[in-house]
XYZ file of N, CA, C and O in Angstrom:
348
model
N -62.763 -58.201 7.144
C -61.487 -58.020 6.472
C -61.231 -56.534 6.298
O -62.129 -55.832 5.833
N -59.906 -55.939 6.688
C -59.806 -54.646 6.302
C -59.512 -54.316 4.896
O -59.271 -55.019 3.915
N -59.582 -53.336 5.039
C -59.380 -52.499 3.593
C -58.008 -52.643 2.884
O -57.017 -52.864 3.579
N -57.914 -52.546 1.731
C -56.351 -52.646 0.877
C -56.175 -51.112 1.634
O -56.882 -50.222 2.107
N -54.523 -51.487 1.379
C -53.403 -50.231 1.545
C -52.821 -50.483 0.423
O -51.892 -51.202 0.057
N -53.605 -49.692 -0.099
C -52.553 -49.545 -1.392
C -51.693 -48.091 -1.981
O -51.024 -47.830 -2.982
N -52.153 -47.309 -0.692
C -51.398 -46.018 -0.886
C -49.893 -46.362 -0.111
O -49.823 -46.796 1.039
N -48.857 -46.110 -0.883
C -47.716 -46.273 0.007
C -47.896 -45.129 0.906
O -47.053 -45.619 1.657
N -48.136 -44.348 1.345
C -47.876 -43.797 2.922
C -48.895 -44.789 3.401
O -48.257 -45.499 4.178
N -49.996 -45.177 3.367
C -50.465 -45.868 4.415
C -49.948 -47.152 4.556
O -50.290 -47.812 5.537
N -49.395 -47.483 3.964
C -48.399 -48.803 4.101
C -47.189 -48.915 4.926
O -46.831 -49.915 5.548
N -46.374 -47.341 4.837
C -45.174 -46.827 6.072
C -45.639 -46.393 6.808
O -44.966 -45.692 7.565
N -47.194 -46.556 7.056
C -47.741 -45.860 8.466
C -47.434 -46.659 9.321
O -46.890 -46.500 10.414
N -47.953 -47.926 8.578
C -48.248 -49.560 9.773
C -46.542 -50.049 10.391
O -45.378 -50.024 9.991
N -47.110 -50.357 11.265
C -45.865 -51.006 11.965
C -45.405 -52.074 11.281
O -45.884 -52.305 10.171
N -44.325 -52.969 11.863
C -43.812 -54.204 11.729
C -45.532 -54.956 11.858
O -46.295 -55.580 11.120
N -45.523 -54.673 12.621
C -46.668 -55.815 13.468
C -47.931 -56.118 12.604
O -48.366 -57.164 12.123
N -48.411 -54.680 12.580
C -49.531 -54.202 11.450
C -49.310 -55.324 9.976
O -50.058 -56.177 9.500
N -47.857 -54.815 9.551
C -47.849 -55.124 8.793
C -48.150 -56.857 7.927
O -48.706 -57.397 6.971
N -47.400 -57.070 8.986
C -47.443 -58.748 9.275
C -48.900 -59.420 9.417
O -49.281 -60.398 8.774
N -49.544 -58.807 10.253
C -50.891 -58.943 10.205
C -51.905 -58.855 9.225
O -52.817 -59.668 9.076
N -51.648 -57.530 8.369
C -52.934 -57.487 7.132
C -51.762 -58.537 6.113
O -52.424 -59.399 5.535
N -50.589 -58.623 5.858
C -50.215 -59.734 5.184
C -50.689 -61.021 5.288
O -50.591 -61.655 4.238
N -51.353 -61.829 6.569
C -51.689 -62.693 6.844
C -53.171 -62.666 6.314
O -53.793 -63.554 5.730
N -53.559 -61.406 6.678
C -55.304 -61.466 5.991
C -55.291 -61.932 4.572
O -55.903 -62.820 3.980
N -54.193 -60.847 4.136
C -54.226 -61.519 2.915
C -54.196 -62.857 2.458
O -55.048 -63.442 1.790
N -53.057 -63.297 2.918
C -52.699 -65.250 2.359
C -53.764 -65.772 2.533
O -54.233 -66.408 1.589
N -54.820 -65.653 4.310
C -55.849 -65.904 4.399
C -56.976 -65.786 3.164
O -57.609 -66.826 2.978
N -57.249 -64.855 2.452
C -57.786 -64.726 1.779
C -57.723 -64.973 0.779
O -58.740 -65.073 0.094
N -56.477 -65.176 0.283
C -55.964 -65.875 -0.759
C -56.729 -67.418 -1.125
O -57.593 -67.897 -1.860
N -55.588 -67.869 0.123
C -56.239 -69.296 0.290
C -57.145 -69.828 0.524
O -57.239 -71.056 0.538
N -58.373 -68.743 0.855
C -59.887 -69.744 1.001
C -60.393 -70.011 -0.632
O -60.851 -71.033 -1.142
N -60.168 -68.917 -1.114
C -60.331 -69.682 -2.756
C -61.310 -68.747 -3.255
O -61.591 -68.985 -4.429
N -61.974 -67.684 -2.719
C -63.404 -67.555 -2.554
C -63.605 -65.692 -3.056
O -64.454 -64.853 -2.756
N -62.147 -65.636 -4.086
C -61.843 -64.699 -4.718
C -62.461 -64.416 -5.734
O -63.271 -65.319 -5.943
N -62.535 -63.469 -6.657
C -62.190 -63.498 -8.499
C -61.143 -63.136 -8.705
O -60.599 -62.446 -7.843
N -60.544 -63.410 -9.749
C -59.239 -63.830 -10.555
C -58.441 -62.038 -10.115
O -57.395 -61.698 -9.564
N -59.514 -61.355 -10.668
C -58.989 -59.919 -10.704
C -58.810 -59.638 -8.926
O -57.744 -59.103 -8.621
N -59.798 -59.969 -7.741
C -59.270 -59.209 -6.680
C -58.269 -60.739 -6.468
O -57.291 -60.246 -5.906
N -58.101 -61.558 -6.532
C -56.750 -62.298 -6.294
C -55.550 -61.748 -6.928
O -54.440 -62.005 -6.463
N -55.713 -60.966 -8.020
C -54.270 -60.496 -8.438
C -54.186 -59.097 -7.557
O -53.084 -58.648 -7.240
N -55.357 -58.467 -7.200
C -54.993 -56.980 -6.512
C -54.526 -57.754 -5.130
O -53.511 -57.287 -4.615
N -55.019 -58.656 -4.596
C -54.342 -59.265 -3.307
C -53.081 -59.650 -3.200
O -52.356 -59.409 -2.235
N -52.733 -60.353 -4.340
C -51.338 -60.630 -4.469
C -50.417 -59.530 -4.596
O -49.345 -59.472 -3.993
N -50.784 -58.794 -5.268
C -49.856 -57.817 -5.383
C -49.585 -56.414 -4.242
O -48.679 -55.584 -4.170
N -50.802 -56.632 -3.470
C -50.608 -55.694 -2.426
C -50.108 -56.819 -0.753
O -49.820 -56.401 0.369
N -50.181 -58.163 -1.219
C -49.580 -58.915 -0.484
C -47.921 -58.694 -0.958
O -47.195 -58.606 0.031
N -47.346 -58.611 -1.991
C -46.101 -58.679 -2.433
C -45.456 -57.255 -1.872
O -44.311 -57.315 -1.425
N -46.207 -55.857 -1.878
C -45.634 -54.925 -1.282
C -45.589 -54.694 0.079
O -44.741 -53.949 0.569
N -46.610 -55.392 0.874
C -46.285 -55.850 2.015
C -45.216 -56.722 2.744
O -44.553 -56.363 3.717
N -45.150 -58.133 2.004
C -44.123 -58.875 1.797
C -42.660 -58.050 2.071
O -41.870 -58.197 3.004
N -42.582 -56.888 0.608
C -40.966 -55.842 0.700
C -41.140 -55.488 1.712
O -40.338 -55.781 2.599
N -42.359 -54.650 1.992
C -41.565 -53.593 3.426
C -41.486 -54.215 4.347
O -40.641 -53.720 5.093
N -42.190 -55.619 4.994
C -41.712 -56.218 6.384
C -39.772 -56.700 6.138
O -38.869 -56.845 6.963
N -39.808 -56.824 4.564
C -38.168 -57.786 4.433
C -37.454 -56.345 4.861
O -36.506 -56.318 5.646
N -37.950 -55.293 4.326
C -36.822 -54.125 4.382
C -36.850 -53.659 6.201
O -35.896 -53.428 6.944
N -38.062 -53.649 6.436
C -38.268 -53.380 8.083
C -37.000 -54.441 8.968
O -36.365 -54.079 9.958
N -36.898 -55.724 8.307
C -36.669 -56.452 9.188
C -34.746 -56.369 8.962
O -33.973 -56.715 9.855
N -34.340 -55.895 7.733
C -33.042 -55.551 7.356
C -32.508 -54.101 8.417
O -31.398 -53.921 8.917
N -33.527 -53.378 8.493
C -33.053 -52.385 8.890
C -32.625 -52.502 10.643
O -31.738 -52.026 11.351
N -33.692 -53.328 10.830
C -33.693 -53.565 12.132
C -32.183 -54.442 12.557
O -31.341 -54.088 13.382
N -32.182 -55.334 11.935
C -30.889 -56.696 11.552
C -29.642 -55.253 11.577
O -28.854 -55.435 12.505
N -29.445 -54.413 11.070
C -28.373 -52.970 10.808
C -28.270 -52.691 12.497
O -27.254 -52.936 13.146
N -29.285 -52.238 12.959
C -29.391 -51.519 14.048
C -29.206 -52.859 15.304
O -28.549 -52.281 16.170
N -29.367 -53.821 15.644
C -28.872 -54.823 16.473
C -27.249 -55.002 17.020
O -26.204 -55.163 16.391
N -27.431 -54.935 17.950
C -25.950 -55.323 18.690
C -25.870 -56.230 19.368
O -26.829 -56.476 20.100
N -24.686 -57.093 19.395
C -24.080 -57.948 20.300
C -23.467 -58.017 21.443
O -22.288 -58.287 21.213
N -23.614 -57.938 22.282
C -22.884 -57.802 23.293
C -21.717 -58.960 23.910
O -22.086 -59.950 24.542
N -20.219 -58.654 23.608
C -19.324 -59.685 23.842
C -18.451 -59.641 25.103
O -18.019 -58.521 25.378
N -18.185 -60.425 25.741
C -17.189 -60.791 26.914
C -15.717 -60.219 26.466
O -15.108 -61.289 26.446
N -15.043 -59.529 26.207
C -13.798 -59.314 26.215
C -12.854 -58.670 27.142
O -12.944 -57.481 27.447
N -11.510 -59.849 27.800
C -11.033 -59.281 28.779
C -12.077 -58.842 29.852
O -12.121 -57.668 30.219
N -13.072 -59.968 30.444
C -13.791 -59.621 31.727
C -14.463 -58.006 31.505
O -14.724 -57.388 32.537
N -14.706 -57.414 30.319
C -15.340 -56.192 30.407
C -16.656 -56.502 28.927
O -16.251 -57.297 28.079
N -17.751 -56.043 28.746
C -18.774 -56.189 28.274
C -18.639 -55.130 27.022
O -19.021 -53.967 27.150
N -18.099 -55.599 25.876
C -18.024 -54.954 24.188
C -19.149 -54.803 23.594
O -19.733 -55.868 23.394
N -19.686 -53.856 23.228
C -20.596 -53.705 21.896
C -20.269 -53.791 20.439
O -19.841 -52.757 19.924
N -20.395 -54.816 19.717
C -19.796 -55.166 18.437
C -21.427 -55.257 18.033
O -22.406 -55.635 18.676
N -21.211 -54.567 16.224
C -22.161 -55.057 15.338
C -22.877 -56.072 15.188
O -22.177 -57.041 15.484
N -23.874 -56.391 14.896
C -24.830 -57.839 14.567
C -24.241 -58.199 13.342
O -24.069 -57.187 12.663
N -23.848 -59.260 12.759
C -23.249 -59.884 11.638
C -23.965 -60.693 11.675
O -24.225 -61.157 12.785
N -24.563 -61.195 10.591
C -25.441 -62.896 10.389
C -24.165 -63.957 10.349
O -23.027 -63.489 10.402
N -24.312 -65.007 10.279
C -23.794 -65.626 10.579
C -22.548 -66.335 8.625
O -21.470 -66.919 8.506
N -23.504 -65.837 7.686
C -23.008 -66.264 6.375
C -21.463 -64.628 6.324
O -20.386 -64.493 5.745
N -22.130 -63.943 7.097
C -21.534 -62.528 6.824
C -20.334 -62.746 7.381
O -19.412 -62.189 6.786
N -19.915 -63.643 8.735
C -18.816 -63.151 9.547
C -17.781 -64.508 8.915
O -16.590 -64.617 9.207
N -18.167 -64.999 8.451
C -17.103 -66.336 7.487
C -16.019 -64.799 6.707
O -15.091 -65.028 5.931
């Protein structure tokens, strides 16, 4: 098992990917049971700041996405809109 990141720069070091990954160690670890009370709360909680930055990684990314639309037989670049957004 790797080490906590619990320094925020080493936390904006890790990628998307990274990130997603030691998040999973975590739950993993969570869920075998095979904690104490105290490193289950340091897990949780460095699972929860992991948790933010993949949601914020994945917002930013969702910003930066384009669509590409058919208009008049020529190929438009329009914004990514979710789908609750463009109602």
């Amino acid at each position: 098992m790797s080490e906590p990141l619990e320094k925020k720069q080493d936390r904006e070091a890790l990628s998307f990917e990274e990130a997603i990954e030691r998040l999973e160690q975590v739950v993993e670890r969570l869920e075998s049971g095979e904690t104490s009370l105290e490193e289950s709360i340091r897990l949780f909680e460095e699972g929860m700041r992991l948790a933010r930055l993949c949601g914020q990684r994945l917002e930013r990314a969702e910003q930066q996405v384009e669509i590409l639309l058919r208009e008049n037989g020529d190929w438009v670049k329009r914004p990514f809109r979710p789908e609750e957004d463009a109602e």
